[in-house]
Every structure is written in structure tokens, then in C-alpha cells.
Coordinates of C-alpha atoms in Angstrom, one line a residue:
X1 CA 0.0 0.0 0.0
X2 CA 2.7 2.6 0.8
X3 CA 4.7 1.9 -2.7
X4 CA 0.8 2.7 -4.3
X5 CA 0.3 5.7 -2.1
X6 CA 3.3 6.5 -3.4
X7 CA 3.4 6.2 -6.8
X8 CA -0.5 7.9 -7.0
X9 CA 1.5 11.3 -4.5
X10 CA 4.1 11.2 -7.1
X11 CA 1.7 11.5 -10.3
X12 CA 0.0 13.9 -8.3
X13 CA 2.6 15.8 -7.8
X14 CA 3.7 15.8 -11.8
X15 CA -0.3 17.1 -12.5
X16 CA 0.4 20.2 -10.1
X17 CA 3.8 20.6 -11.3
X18 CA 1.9 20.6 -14.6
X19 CA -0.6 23.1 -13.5
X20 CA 1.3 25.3 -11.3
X21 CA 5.6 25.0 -11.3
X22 CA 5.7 24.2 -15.4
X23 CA 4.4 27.0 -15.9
X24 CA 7.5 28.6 -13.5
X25 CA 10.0 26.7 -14.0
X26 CA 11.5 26.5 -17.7
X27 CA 13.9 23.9 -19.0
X28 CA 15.1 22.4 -22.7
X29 CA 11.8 21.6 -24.6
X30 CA 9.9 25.1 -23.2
X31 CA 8.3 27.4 -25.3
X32 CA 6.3 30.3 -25.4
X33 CA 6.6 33.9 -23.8
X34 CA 8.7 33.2 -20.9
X35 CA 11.1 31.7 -23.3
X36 CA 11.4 34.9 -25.3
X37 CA 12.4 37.1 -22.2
X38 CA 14.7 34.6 -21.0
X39 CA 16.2 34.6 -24.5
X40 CA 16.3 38.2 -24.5
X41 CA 17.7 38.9 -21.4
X42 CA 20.6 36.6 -21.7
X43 CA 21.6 38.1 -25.1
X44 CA 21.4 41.3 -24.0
X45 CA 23.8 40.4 -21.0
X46 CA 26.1 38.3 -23.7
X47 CA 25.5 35.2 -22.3
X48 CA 23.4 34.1 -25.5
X49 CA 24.6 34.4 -28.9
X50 CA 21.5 32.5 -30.8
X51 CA 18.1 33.3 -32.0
X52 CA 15.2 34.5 -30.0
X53 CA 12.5 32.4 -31.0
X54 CA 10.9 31.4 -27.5
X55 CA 12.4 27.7 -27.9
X56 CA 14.3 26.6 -25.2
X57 CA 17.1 24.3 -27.3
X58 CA 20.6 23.5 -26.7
X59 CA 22.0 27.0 -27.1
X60 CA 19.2 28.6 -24.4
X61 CA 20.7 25.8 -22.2
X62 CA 24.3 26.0 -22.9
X63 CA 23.3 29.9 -22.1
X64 CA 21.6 29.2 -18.5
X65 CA 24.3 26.8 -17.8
X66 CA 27.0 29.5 -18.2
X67 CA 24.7 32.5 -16.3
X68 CA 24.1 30.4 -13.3
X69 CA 28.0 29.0 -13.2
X70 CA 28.9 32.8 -13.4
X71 CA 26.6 34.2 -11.0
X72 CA 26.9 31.2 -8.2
X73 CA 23.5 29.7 -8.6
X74 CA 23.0 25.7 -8.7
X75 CA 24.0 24.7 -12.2
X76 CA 21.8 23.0 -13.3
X77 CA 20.2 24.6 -16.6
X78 CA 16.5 24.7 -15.3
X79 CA 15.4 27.9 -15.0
X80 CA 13.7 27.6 -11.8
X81 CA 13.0 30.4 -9.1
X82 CA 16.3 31.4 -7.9
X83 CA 17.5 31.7 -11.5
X84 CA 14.6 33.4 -12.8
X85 CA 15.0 35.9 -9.9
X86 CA 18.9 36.5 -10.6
X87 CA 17.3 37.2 -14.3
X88 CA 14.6 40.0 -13.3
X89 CA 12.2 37.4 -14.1
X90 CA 8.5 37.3 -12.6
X91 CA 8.3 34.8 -9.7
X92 CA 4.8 33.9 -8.7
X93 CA 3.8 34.2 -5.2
X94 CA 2.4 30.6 -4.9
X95 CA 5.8 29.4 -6.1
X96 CA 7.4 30.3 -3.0
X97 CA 5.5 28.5 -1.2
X98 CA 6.0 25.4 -2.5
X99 CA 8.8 22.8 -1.4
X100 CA 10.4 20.1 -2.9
X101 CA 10.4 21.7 -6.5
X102 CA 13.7 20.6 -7.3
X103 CA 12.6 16.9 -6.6
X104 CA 9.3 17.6 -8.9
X105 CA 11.2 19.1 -11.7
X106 CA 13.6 15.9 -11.4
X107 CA 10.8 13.5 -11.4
X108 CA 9.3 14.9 -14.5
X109 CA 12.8 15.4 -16.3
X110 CA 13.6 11.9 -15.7
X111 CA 10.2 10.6 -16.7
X112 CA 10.6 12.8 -19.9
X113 CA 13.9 11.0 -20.4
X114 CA 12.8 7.4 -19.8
X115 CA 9.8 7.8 -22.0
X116 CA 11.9 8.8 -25.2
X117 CA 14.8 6.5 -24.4
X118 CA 12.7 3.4 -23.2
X119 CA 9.1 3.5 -24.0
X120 CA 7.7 0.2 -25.2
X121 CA 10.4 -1.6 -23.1
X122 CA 9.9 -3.6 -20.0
X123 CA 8.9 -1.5 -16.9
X124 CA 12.3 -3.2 -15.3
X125 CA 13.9 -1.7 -18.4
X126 CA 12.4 1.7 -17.8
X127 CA 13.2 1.9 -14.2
X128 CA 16.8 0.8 -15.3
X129 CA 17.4 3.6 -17.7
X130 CA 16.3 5.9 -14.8
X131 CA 18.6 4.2 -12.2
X132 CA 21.8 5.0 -15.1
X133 CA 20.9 8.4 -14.9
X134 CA 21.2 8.5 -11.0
X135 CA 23.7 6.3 -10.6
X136 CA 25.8 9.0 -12.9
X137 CA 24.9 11.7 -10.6
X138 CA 26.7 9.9 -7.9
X139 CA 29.8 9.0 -9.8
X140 CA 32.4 11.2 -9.9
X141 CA 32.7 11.6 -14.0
X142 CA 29.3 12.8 -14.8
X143 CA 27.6 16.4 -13.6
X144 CA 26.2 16.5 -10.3
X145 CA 22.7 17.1 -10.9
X146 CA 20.0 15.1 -13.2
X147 CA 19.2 17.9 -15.4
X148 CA 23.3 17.8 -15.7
X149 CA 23.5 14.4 -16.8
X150 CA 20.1 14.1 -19.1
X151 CA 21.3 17.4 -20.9
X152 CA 25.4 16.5 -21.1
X153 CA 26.0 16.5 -24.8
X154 CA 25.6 13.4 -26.5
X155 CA 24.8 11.7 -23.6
X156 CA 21.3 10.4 -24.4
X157 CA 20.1 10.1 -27.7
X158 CA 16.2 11.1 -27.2
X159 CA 17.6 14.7 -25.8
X160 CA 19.9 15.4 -29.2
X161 CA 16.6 13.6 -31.3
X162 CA 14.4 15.3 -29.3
X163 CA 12.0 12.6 -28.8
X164 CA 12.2 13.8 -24.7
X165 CA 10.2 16.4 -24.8
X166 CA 6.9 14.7 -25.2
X167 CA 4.9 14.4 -22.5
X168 CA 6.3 11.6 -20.3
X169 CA 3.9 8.2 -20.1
X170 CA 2.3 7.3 -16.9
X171 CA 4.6 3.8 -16.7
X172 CA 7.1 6.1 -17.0
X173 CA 6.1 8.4 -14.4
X174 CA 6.1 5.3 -12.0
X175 CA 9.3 4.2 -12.9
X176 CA 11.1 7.3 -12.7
X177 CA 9.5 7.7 -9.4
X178 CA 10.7 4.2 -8.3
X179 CA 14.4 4.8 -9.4
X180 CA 14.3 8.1 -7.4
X181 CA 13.0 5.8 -4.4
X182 CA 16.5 4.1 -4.4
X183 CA 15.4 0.8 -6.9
X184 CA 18.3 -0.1 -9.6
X185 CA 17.5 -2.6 -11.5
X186 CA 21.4 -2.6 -12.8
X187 CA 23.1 -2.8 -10.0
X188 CA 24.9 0.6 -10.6
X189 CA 25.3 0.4 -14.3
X190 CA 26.3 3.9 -16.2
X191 CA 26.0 2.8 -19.9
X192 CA 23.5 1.2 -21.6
X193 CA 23.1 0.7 -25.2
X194 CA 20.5 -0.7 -28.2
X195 CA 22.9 -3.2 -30.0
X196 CA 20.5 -2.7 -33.0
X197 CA 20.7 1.0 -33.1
X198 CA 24.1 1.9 -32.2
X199 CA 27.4 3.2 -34.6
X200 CA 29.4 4.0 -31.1
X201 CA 32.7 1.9 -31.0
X202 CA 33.7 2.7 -27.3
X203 CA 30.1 1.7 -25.8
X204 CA 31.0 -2.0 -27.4
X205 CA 34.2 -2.4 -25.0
X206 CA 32.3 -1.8 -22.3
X207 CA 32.0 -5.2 -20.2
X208 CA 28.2 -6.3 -20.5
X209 CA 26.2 -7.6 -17.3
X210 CA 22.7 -7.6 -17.7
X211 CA 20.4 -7.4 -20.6
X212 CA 16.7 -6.1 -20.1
X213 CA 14.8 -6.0 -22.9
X214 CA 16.6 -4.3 -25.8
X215 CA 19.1 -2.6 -24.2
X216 CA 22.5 -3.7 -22.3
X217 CA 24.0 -2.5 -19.6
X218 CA 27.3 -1.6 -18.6
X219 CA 30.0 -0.1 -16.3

């Protein structure tokens, strides 16, 4: 019953984040007006040299990721309420009062994530491509945050094809929530890779110990 009660607080959770903190908190996939004054802000204060077309792509990141490293904020290239105020942004009021963001914004980036790399695999197979992600943030290689490692360039395919940024599957909403509850499936794997579908040498000399699905996993 509690790993039910959890999984339904954790959807519920993703609808208000829908209805409330997407709306704040803007990340690589965004659109719309907030995206513009972002864009336009960071150009006029030279840390963005692209267009401003209110899409939030790689160069808005790569832009956010170098504001927030210059002006001591968490680097993490979401554009959440800390960054937004060291922009001039708006910040609602009901935002504030919120906790837990951060853990919100990581569920639904990592259920984003899962549902372009794994969708139509085997919920183990989803939860493992989660647990890769995490146990990246705790090794000492990889960024330190899960925004970091999802958006490191080239690390994931569905970010650089852009098949993340649809809206992230219920069984993927579980089994993000289930990796972020501690469950890895791989046993600390930090590769994993579709024999079918990839051209990368290295990934091959990686030493192989489990297979879920389509997909092998490595250290």
C-alpha cells in the first residue's frame, strides 16, 4: 500500500507541477513567452549568442548553464525560481510557497527522459534507464545534478533527437519515481546501449552484465 500511495503522491505531484511550477519553471523543450524574455535577457547580457525564437534548445541551455556558473546559482540549466530571480524574471507568489520543487522538476525530467529512451520496453527496463541516470549523478565523472547528466551533450540520444520532450507516459512516471525511491535494476550500471541501433565503437568495449529488454547494460 505505501509503494501505491506513493506512486499515485508522485503523479499527483507531476499534475500540479503541470498546472502550477511548469508553468515557472522553464527547461530544454519550453516554449512560449517566458522563453522569449529569457532569450532576450541573456543576449542582452552576452551570455546568449543564438536566436530568439521562445524555444528553449541547446543553445538557451548552454546559455543558462553558463549564467548560473557565473553568477553562483546551482547549475543545473532549469530555469527555476532562484534563476529566474537573478534574471529579473516574474516569480509567482504561490511558487514560494512550495517545497520540494527541485525533486518535482527531477521527477518529470527523468520521466521525460525514460519515455523517449525506453518506451515500449519492459517496466524493469524503464526503471533501469532511470537508475543509469542517478547512478551518474553519484559518480564522480558525470555532472552532479539530473538535469546535468540528461542534458550533457551526446549523452542520451532522445535529448539530441528530441523525442524527450513529449509528455512523459504514466509507466514512465512510475518508474522514474521508483528509481528516485532508491530501486536499480542494474546494479549501478552507467552505460547502456541498443545493439541494433548503435554506430558507437567505445560503448561496445564496455564489459556487459545484464540485458533487459533491448538494451545492455554496462559499467
Amino acid at each position: 500500500m505505501l509503494i501505491i500511495f506513493c506512486i499515485f503522491s508522485a503523479i499527483a505531484a507531476l499534475y500540479i507541477h503541470d498546472k502550477g511550477v511548469k508553468a515557472q519553471t522553464l527547461y530544454w523543450g519550453s516554449r512560449g513567452d517566458d522563453v522569449y524574455e529569457l532569450q532576450r535577457k541573456l543576449k542582452q547580457w552576452g551570455y546568449y549568442t543564438g536566436p530568439v525564437d521562445g524555444y528553449f534548445g541547446a543553445k538557451t541551455h548552454k546559455a543558462v548553464v553558463y549564467f548560473q556558473r557565473k553568477n553562483g546559482l546551482r547549475v543545473d540549466g532549469l530555469v527555476g525560481r532562484e534563476t529566474r530571480r537573478a534574471l529579473g524574471m516574474a516569480v509567482a507568489t504561490n511558487y514560494a510557497a512550495s517545497r520540494g520543487i527541485s525533486n518535482r522538476d527531477d521527477l518529470y525530467l527523468l520521466a521525460q527522459l525514460i519515455t523517449g529512451e525506453a518506451r515500449g520496453e519492459p517496466y524493469l527496463g524503464q526503471v533501469a534507464v532511470g537508475a543509469v541516470v542517478l547512478n551518474r549523478v553519484e559518480h564522480p565523472s558525470f555532472p552532479k545534478t539530473i538535469a546535468g547528466v540528461i542534458f550533457q551533450p551526446g549523452a542520451f540520444t532522445a535529448v539530441s533527437d528530441g523525442q524527450m520532450f513529449r509528455p512523459p507516459t504514466s509507466t514512465a512516471i512510475r518508474a522514474a519515481a521508483d528509481a528516485l525511491n532508491g530501486w536499480d535494476p542494474t546494479w549501478g550500471a552507467l552505460y547502456y546501449y541498443n545493439p541494433a541501433r548503435t554506430t558507437n565503437r567505445w560503448i561496445w568495449s564496455r564489459p556487459v552484465h545484464l540485458v533487459i529488454g533491448k538494451h545492455r547494460f554496462a559499467r
